[in-house]
PDB file of C-alpha atoms in Angstrom:
ATOM      1  CA  GLY N   1      -4.526   5.107  15.243  1.00  0.00           C
ATOM      2  CA  GLN N   2      -3.294   4.228  11.809  1.00  0.00           C
ATOM      3  CA  ASN N   3      -4.738   1.227  10.060  1.00  0.00           C
ATOM      4  CA  ILE N   4      -4.737  -0.513   6.700  1.00  0.00           C
ATOM      5  CA  ASP N   5      -7.373  -3.141   5.916  1.00  0.00           C
ATOM      6  CA  GLN N   6      -7.323  -5.629   3.070  1.00  0.00           C
ATOM      7  CA  PRO N   7      -8.796  -9.096   2.665  1.00  0.00           C
ATOM      8  CA  THR N   8      -6.705 -11.953   3.980  1.00  0.00           C
ATOM      9  CA  GLU N   9      -7.135 -14.260   1.023  1.00  0.00           C
ATOM     10  CA  MET N  10      -8.790 -14.315  -2.395  1.00  0.00           C
ATOM     11  CA  THR N  11      -9.164 -16.980  -5.052  1.00  0.00           C
ATOM     12  CA  ALA N  12      -9.551 -16.394  -8.778  1.00  0.00           C
ATOM     13  CA  THR N  13      -9.384 -18.342 -12.015  1.00  0.00           C
ATOM     14  CA  GLU N  14      -6.624 -18.175 -14.596  1.00  0.00           C
ATOM     15  CA  GLY N  15      -7.539 -15.704 -17.341  1.00  0.00           C
ATOM     16  CA  ALA N  16     -10.074 -13.871 -15.193  1.00  0.00           C
ATOM     17  CA  ILE N  17     -10.000 -10.480 -13.479  1.00  0.00           C
ATOM     18  CA  VAL N  18      -9.632  -9.880  -9.753  1.00  0.00           C
ATOM     19  CA  GLN N  19      -9.896  -6.728  -7.653  1.00  0.00           C
ATOM     20  CA  ILE N  20      -8.112  -6.471  -4.316  1.00  0.00           C
ATOM     21  CA  ASN N  21      -9.472  -3.741  -2.085  1.00  0.00           C
ATOM     22  CA  CYS N  22      -7.654  -1.719   0.525  1.00  0.00           C
ATOM     23  CA  THR N  23      -8.953   0.875   2.974  1.00  0.00           C
ATOM     24  CA  TYR N  24      -6.656   3.075   4.966  1.00  0.00           C
ATOM     25  CA  GLN N  25      -6.694   5.443   7.917  1.00  0.00           C
ATOM     26  CA  THR N  26      -3.502   7.398   8.390  1.00  0.00           C
ATOM     27  CA  SER N  27      -2.326  10.592  10.014  1.00  0.00           C
ATOM     28  CA  GLY N  28      -1.880  12.574   6.866  1.00  0.00           C
ATOM     29  CA  PHE N  29      -1.456  10.988   3.467  1.00  0.00           C
ATOM     30  CA  ASN N  30       1.460  10.945   1.060  1.00  0.00           C
ATOM     31  CA  GLY N  31       0.559   8.202  -1.343  1.00  0.00           C
ATOM     32  CA  LEU N  32      -0.684   4.635  -1.628  1.00  0.00           C
ATOM     33  CA  PHE N  33       1.577   1.803  -2.746  1.00  0.00           C
ATOM     34  CA  TRP N  34       0.946  -1.730  -3.920  1.00  0.00           C
ATOM     35  CA  TYR N  35       3.586  -4.436  -3.765  1.00  0.00           C
ATOM     36  CA  GLN N  36       3.667  -8.058  -4.861  1.00  0.00           C
ATOM     37  CA  GLN N  37       5.409 -10.650  -2.728  1.00  0.00           C
ATOM     38  CA  HIS N  38       5.973 -14.254  -3.748  1.00  0.00           C
ATOM     39  CA  ALA N  39       6.499 -16.751  -0.968  1.00  0.00           C
ATOM     40  CA  GLY N  40      10.028 -16.605   0.417  1.00  0.00           C
ATOM     41  CA  GLU N  41      10.930 -13.524  -1.571  1.00  0.00           C
ATOM     42  CA  ALA N  42      11.081  -9.810  -0.888  1.00  0.00           C
ATOM     43  CA  PRO N  43       8.250  -7.524  -2.026  1.00  0.00           C
ATOM     44  CA  THR N  44       8.461  -5.873  -5.426  1.00  0.00           C
ATOM     45  CA  PHE N  45       6.929  -2.513  -6.277  1.00  0.00           C
ATOM     46  CA  LEU N  46       3.794  -2.547  -8.440  1.00  0.00           C
ATOM     47  CA  SER N  47       2.161   0.867  -8.317  1.00  0.00           C
ATOM     48  CA  TYR N  48       1.827   4.233  -6.649  1.00  0.00           C
ATOM     49  CA  ASN N  49      -1.209   6.541  -6.392  1.00  0.00           C
ATOM     50  CA  VAL N  50      -1.297   9.953  -4.792  1.00  0.00           C
ATOM     51  CA  LEU N  51      -4.099  11.585  -6.797  1.00  0.00           C
ATOM     52  CA  ASP N  52      -7.621  10.258  -7.234  1.00  0.00           C
ATOM     53  CA  GLY N  53      -8.205   8.036 -10.183  1.00  0.00           C
ATOM     54  CA  LEU N  54      -6.958   5.013 -12.010  1.00  0.00           C
ATOM     55  CA  GLU N  55      -3.340   4.275 -12.905  1.00  0.00           C
ATOM     56  CA  GLU N  56      -2.936   1.580 -15.519  1.00  0.00           C
ATOM     57  CA  LYS N  57       0.231  -0.388 -16.014  1.00  0.00           C
ATOM     58  CA  GLY N  58      -0.163  -3.312 -18.356  1.00  0.00           C
ATOM     59  CA  ARG N  59      -2.300  -6.047 -16.797  1.00  0.00           C
ATOM     60  CA  PHE N  60      -2.266  -4.266 -13.460  1.00  0.00           C
ATOM     61  CA  SER N  61      -4.204  -1.112 -12.549  1.00  0.00           C
ATOM     62  CA  SER N  62      -4.535   0.724  -9.261  1.00  0.00           C
ATOM     63  CA  PHE N  63      -7.260   3.090  -8.177  1.00  0.00           C
ATOM     64  CA  LEU N  64      -7.384   5.666  -5.405  1.00  0.00           C
ATOM     65  CA  SER N  65     -10.149   7.661  -3.736  1.00  0.00           C
ATOM     66  CA  ARG N  66      -8.673   9.909  -1.082  1.00  0.00           C
ATOM     67  CA  SER N  67     -12.036  11.096   0.206  1.00  0.00           C
ATOM     68  CA  LYS N  68     -13.040   7.498   0.905  1.00  0.00           C
ATOM     69  CA  GLY N  69      -9.637   6.314   2.098  1.00  0.00           C
ATOM     70  CA  TYR N  70      -9.901   3.539  -0.453  1.00  0.00           C
ATOM     71  CA  SER N  71      -7.776   1.907  -3.093  1.00  0.00           C
ATOM     72  CA  TYR N  72      -7.939  -1.193  -5.198  1.00  0.00           C
ATOM     73  CA  LEU N  73      -5.527  -3.207  -7.301  1.00  0.00           C
ATOM     74  CA  LEU N  74      -7.032  -4.709 -10.442  1.00  0.00           C
ATOM     75  CA  LEU N  75      -5.345  -7.644 -12.091  1.00  0.00           C
ATOM     76  CA  LYS N  76      -6.498  -8.664 -15.567  1.00  0.00           C
ATOM     77  CA  GLU N  77      -5.869 -11.779 -17.637  1.00  0.00           C
ATOM     78  CA  LEU N  78      -4.689 -13.613 -14.567  1.00  0.00           C
ATOM     79  CA  GLN N  79      -1.744 -15.949 -14.920  1.00  0.00           C
ATOM     80  CA  MET N  80      -0.622 -18.681 -12.562  1.00  0.00           C
ATOM     81  CA  LYS N  81       2.498 -16.656 -11.757  1.00  0.00           C
ATOM     82  CA  ASP N  82       0.247 -13.965 -10.265  1.00  0.00           C
ATOM     83  CA  SER N  83      -0.319 -16.230  -7.276  1.00  0.00           C
ATOM     84  CA  ALA N  84       1.325 -14.201  -4.519  1.00  0.00           C
ATOM     85  CA  SER N  85       0.594 -11.902  -1.627  1.00  0.00           C
ATOM     86  CA  TYR N  86      -0.324  -8.319  -2.458  1.00  0.00           C
ATOM     87  CA  LEU N  87       0.598  -5.671   0.065  1.00  0.00           C
ATOM     88  CA  CYS N  88      -1.134  -2.320   0.354  1.00  0.00           C
ATOM     89  CA  GLY N  89       0.779   0.464   2.067  1.00  0.00           C
ATOM     90  CA  ALA N  90       0.060   4.138   2.715  1.00  0.00           C
ATOM     91  CA  LYS N  91       2.573   6.842   3.546  1.00  0.00           C
ATOM     92  CA  ASP N  92       1.571   9.039   6.451  1.00  0.00           C
ATOM     93  CA  SER N  93       2.442  12.675   7.134  1.00  0.00           C
ATOM     94  CA  ASN N  94       5.960  11.609   8.217  1.00  0.00           C
ATOM     95  CA  TYR N  95       6.386   9.669   4.968  1.00  0.00           C
ATOM     96  CA  GLN N  96       6.408   6.438   6.916  1.00  0.00           C
ATOM     97  CA  LEU N  97       4.855   3.524   5.040  1.00  0.00           C
ATOM     98  CA  ILE N  98       2.065   1.879   7.001  1.00  0.00           C
ATOM     99  CA  TRP N  99       1.479  -1.677   5.769  1.00  0.00           C
ATOM    100  CA  GLY N 100      -1.603  -3.783   5.511  1.00  0.00           C
ATOM    101  CA  ALA N 101      -1.354  -7.465   6.427  1.00  0.00           C
ATOM    102  CA  GLY N 102      -1.381  -8.482   2.776  1.00  0.00           C
ATOM    103  CA  THR N 103      -3.843 -10.372   0.602  1.00  0.00           C
ATOM    104  CA  LYS N 104      -2.899 -13.865  -0.469  1.00  0.00           C
ATOM    105  CA  LEU N 105      -4.135 -14.398  -4.023  1.00  0.00           C
ATOM    106  CA  ILE N 106      -4.625 -17.967  -5.169  1.00  0.00           C
ATOM    107  CA  ILE N 107      -5.005 -18.564  -8.901  1.00  0.00           C
ATOM    108  CA  LYS N 108      -6.689 -21.776 -10.002  1.00  0.00           C
ATOM    109  CA  PRO N 109      -6.437 -23.257 -13.498  1.00  0.00           C
TER     110      PRO N 109
ATOM    111  CA  GLY Y   1      18.268  -4.387 -11.905  1.00  0.00           C
ATOM    112  CA  ALA Y   2      18.393  -4.470  -8.134  1.00  0.00           C
ATOM    113  CA  VAL Y   3      18.813  -1.132  -6.433  1.00  0.00           C
ATOM    114  CA  VAL Y   4      19.138  -2.529  -2.906  1.00  0.00           C
ATOM    115  CA  SER Y   5      21.503  -5.395  -2.176  1.00  0.00           C
ATOM    116  CA  GLN Y   6      21.234  -7.523   0.948  1.00  0.00           C
ATOM    117  CA  HIS Y   7      23.752 -10.093   2.128  1.00  0.00           C
ATOM    118  CA  PRO Y   8      23.756 -12.908   3.063  1.00  0.00           C
ATOM    119  CA  SER Y   9      20.625 -14.408   1.559  1.00  0.00           C
ATOM    120  CA  ARG Y  10      20.673 -17.361   3.919  1.00  0.00           C
ATOM    121  CA  VAL Y  11      22.473 -18.001   7.177  1.00  0.00           C
ATOM    122  CA  ILE Y  12      22.363 -20.804   9.680  1.00  0.00           C
ATOM    123  CA  CYS Y  13      23.940 -20.177  13.045  1.00  0.00           C
ATOM    124  CA  LYS Y  14      24.104 -21.778  16.437  1.00  0.00           C
ATOM    125  CA  SER Y  15      22.194 -20.458  19.395  1.00  0.00           C
ATOM    126  CA  GLY Y  16      24.175 -17.830  21.274  1.00  0.00           C
ATOM    127  CA  THR Y  17      26.169 -16.569  18.323  1.00  0.00           C
ATOM    128  CA  SER Y  18      25.765 -13.238  16.517  1.00  0.00           C
ATOM    129  CA  VAL Y  19      24.876 -12.679  12.890  1.00  0.00           C
ATOM    130  CA  LYS Y  20      25.455  -9.554  10.806  1.00  0.00           C
ATOM    131  CA  ILE Y  21      23.271  -8.692   7.820  1.00  0.00           C
ATOM    132  CA  GLU Y  22      24.313  -6.002   5.343  1.00  0.00           C
ATOM    133  CA  CYS Y  23      22.069  -3.775   3.279  1.00  0.00           C
ATOM    134  CA  ARG Y  24      23.459  -1.573   0.528  1.00  0.00           C
ATOM    135  CA  SER Y  25      21.820   0.959  -1.754  1.00  0.00           C
ATOM    136  CA  LEU Y  26      23.520   0.417  -5.090  1.00  0.00           C
ATOM    137  CA  ASP Y  27      23.034   3.556  -7.128  1.00  0.00           C
ATOM    138  CA  PHE Y  28      21.661   6.111  -4.732  1.00  0.00           C
ATOM    139  CA  GLN Y  29      22.353   7.510  -1.306  1.00  0.00           C
ATOM    140  CA  ALA Y  30      19.918   6.503   1.386  1.00  0.00           C
ATOM    141  CA  THR Y  31      19.883   8.593   4.528  1.00  0.00           C
ATOM    142  CA  THR Y  32      17.195   6.293   5.834  1.00  0.00           C
ATOM    143  CA  MET Y  33      16.875   2.545   5.551  1.00  0.00           C
ATOM    144  CA  PHE Y  34      14.266   0.282   7.076  1.00  0.00           C
ATOM    145  CA  TRP Y  35      14.612  -3.168   8.600  1.00  0.00           C
ATOM    146  CA  TYR Y  36      11.683  -5.552   8.557  1.00  0.00           C
ATOM    147  CA  ARG Y  37      11.076  -9.021   9.905  1.00  0.00           C
ATOM    148  CA  GLN Y  38       8.580 -11.443   8.470  1.00  0.00           C
ATOM    149  CA  PHE Y  39       7.449 -14.729   9.970  1.00  0.00           C
ATOM    150  CA  PRO Y  40       5.942 -17.404   7.720  1.00  0.00           C
ATOM    151  CA  LYS Y  41       2.558 -16.466   6.309  1.00  0.00           C
ATOM    152  CA  GLN Y  42       2.578 -13.151   8.136  1.00  0.00           C
ATOM    153  CA  SER Y  43       2.970  -9.597   6.919  1.00  0.00           C
ATOM    154  CA  LEU Y  44       5.999  -7.366   7.152  1.00  0.00           C
ATOM    155  CA  MET Y  45       6.811  -6.066  10.597  1.00  0.00           C
ATOM    156  CA  LEU Y  46       8.895  -2.917  10.784  1.00  0.00           C
ATOM    157  CA  MET Y  47      11.656  -3.425  13.312  1.00  0.00           C
ATOM    158  CA  ALA Y  48      13.569  -0.197  13.071  1.00  0.00           C
ATOM    159  CA  THR Y  49      14.424   2.809  10.970  1.00  0.00           C
ATOM    160  CA  SER Y  50      18.117   3.185  10.338  1.00  0.00           C
ATOM    161  CA  ASN Y  51      19.346   6.781  10.129  1.00  0.00           C
ATOM    162  CA  GLU Y  52      22.729   7.626   8.650  1.00  0.00           C
ATOM    163  CA  GLY Y  53      25.006   9.189  11.225  1.00  0.00           C
ATOM    164  CA  SER Y  54      22.600   8.845  14.123  1.00  0.00           C
ATOM    165  CA  LYS Y  55      20.908   6.250  16.266  1.00  0.00           C
ATOM    166  CA  ALA Y  56      18.302   3.976  14.813  1.00  0.00           C
ATOM    167  CA  THR Y  57      14.677   4.367  15.777  1.00  0.00           C
ATOM    168  CA  TYR Y  58      13.222   1.108  17.054  1.00  0.00           C
ATOM    169  CA  GLU Y  59       9.594   0.068  16.960  1.00  0.00           C
ATOM    170  CA  GLN Y  60       7.832  -0.799  20.155  1.00  0.00           C
ATOM    171  CA  GLY Y  61       8.702  -4.257  21.391  1.00  0.00           C
ATOM    172  CA  VAL Y  62      11.961  -4.541  19.443  1.00  0.00           C
ATOM    173  CA  GLU Y  63      15.012  -4.915  21.681  1.00  0.00           C
ATOM    174  CA  LYS Y  64      17.642  -2.422  20.607  1.00  0.00           C
ATOM    175  CA  ASP Y  65      20.380  -4.279  22.466  1.00  0.00           C
ATOM    176  CA  LYS Y  66      19.564  -7.475  20.658  1.00  0.00           C
ATOM    177  CA  PHE Y  67      19.130  -6.049  17.184  1.00  0.00           C
ATOM    178  CA  LEU Y  68      22.034  -3.679  16.679  1.00  0.00           C
ATOM    179  CA  ILE Y  69      21.767  -1.333  13.734  1.00  0.00           C
ATOM    180  CA  ASN Y  70      24.627   0.657  12.313  1.00  0.00           C
ATOM    181  CA  HIS Y  71      24.209   3.086   9.414  1.00  0.00           C
ATOM    182  CA  ALA Y  72      27.778   4.245   8.973  1.00  0.00           C
ATOM    183  CA  SER Y  73      27.514   5.524   5.423  1.00  0.00           C
ATOM    184  CA  LEU Y  74      24.895   6.751   2.988  1.00  0.00           C
ATOM    185  CA  THR Y  75      24.880   3.426   1.180  1.00  0.00           C
ATOM    186  CA  LEU Y  76      25.285   0.852   3.947  1.00  0.00           C
ATOM    187  CA  SER Y  77      23.249  -0.207   6.935  1.00  0.00           C
ATOM    188  CA  THR Y  78      23.907  -3.329   8.992  1.00  0.00           C
ATOM    189  CA  LEU Y  79      21.698  -5.305  11.327  1.00  0.00           C
ATOM    190  CA  THR Y  80      23.404  -7.543  13.878  1.00  0.00           C
ATOM    191  CA  VAL Y  81      21.328 -10.130  15.670  1.00  0.00           C
ATOM    192  CA  THR Y  82      23.211 -10.666  18.914  1.00  0.00           C
ATOM    193  CA  SER Y  83      23.094 -13.829  21.013  1.00  0.00           C
ATOM    194  CA  ALA Y  84      20.673 -15.381  18.567  1.00  0.00           C
ATOM    195  CA  HIS Y  85      18.025 -17.818  19.753  1.00  0.00           C
ATOM    196  CA  PRO Y  86      15.821 -20.184  17.757  1.00  0.00           C
ATOM    197  CA  GLU Y  87      12.887 -17.776  18.116  1.00  0.00           C
ATOM    198  CA  ASP Y  88      14.928 -15.204  16.164  1.00  0.00           C
ATOM    199  CA  SER Y  89      14.699 -17.467  13.127  1.00  0.00           C
ATOM    200  CA  SER Y  90      12.860 -15.411  10.540  1.00  0.00           C
ATOM    201  CA  PHE Y  91      13.071 -13.611   7.191  1.00  0.00           C
ATOM    202  CA  TYR Y  92      14.798 -10.244   7.589  1.00  0.00           C
ATOM    203  CA  ILE Y  93      14.351  -7.677   4.831  1.00  0.00           C
ATOM    204  CA  CYS Y  94      15.889  -4.244   4.433  1.00  0.00           C
ATOM    205  CA  SER Y  95      14.573  -1.446   2.271  1.00  0.00           C
ATOM    206  CA  ALA Y  96      15.490   2.043   1.183  1.00  0.00           C
ATOM    207  CA  SER Y  97      13.943   4.853  -0.782  1.00  0.00           C
ATOM    208  CA  ARG Y  98      15.519   7.351  -3.158  1.00  0.00           C
ATOM    209  CA  GLY Y  99      13.377  10.103  -1.696  1.00  0.00           C
ATOM    210  CA  ARG Y 100      10.448  10.759   0.575  1.00  0.00           C
ATOM    211  CA  GLY Y 101       7.357  11.417  -1.463  1.00  0.00           C
ATOM    212  CA  ALA Y 102       6.478   9.394  -4.513  1.00  0.00           C
ATOM    213  CA  SER Y 103       9.581   7.277  -4.321  1.00  0.00           C
ATOM    214  CA  PRO Y 104       8.733   3.662  -3.601  1.00  0.00           C
ATOM    215  CA  LEU Y 105      10.596   1.551  -1.112  1.00  0.00           C
ATOM    216  CA  HIS Y 106      13.061  -0.762  -2.788  1.00  0.00           C
ATOM    217  CA  PHE Y 107      13.623  -3.991  -0.943  1.00  0.00           C
ATOM    218  CA  GLY Y 108      16.672  -6.153  -0.656  1.00  0.00           C
ATOM    219  CA  ASN Y 109      16.215  -9.838  -1.416  1.00  0.00           C
ATOM    220  CA  GLY Y 110      15.965 -10.683   2.248  1.00  0.00           C
ATOM    221  CA  THR Y 111      17.971 -12.873   4.601  1.00  0.00           C
ATOM    222  CA  ARG Y 112      16.604 -16.187   5.804  1.00  0.00           C
ATOM    223  CA  LEU Y 113      18.046 -16.686   9.308  1.00  0.00           C
ATOM    224  CA  THR Y 114      17.854 -20.086  10.941  1.00  0.00           C
ATOM    225  CA  VAL Y 115      19.129 -20.436  14.501  1.00  0.00           C
ATOM    226  CA  THR Y 116      19.750 -23.997  15.625  1.00  0.00           C
TER     227      THR Y 116
END
């Protein structure tokens, strides 16, 4: 079956760095997506990886290892507004996005 | 700016009535749109894939007669919750993609449905 695993909840301190891991098992692979979702709002797109390596976008970076079925989202210089859920999703061979359950990130002052 | 528009953002209805939610792609044509449901503190649950000009594909456990999906044009899909019950109260979100591969899903702002 297809499966995405990510931690349920993480806590970090304002100004610090946090890494949210995601492992995936899909029938075929057509890219790995990260989304941010604030409570009561729709998800917003953060990043996309289809090749191995690190993609950097400002304070956020995303890494992919296809051989390991592994990705992480790295958030630097954490701000209070980064408190949200972070969703990992992988597209399978049919281009259907398979979602993880999301990681709730709590930022403390 | 937003590329997917969803309306209404909030709706309160009485038990037994029907509610229609609209999802529009604003500057691209979407042959496929997706409808999700999300309960508080839970992840997104795909309900159905809406296909322009053909029947929607429903996920296992989702009642097609209760959640009617119509994708009449390349920019509009509608979800109608028929004979709503309090347990249908949830956050409904639509999404669409410009393409298949690298294109991300763009989400509407969601509809908070409360059935009294």
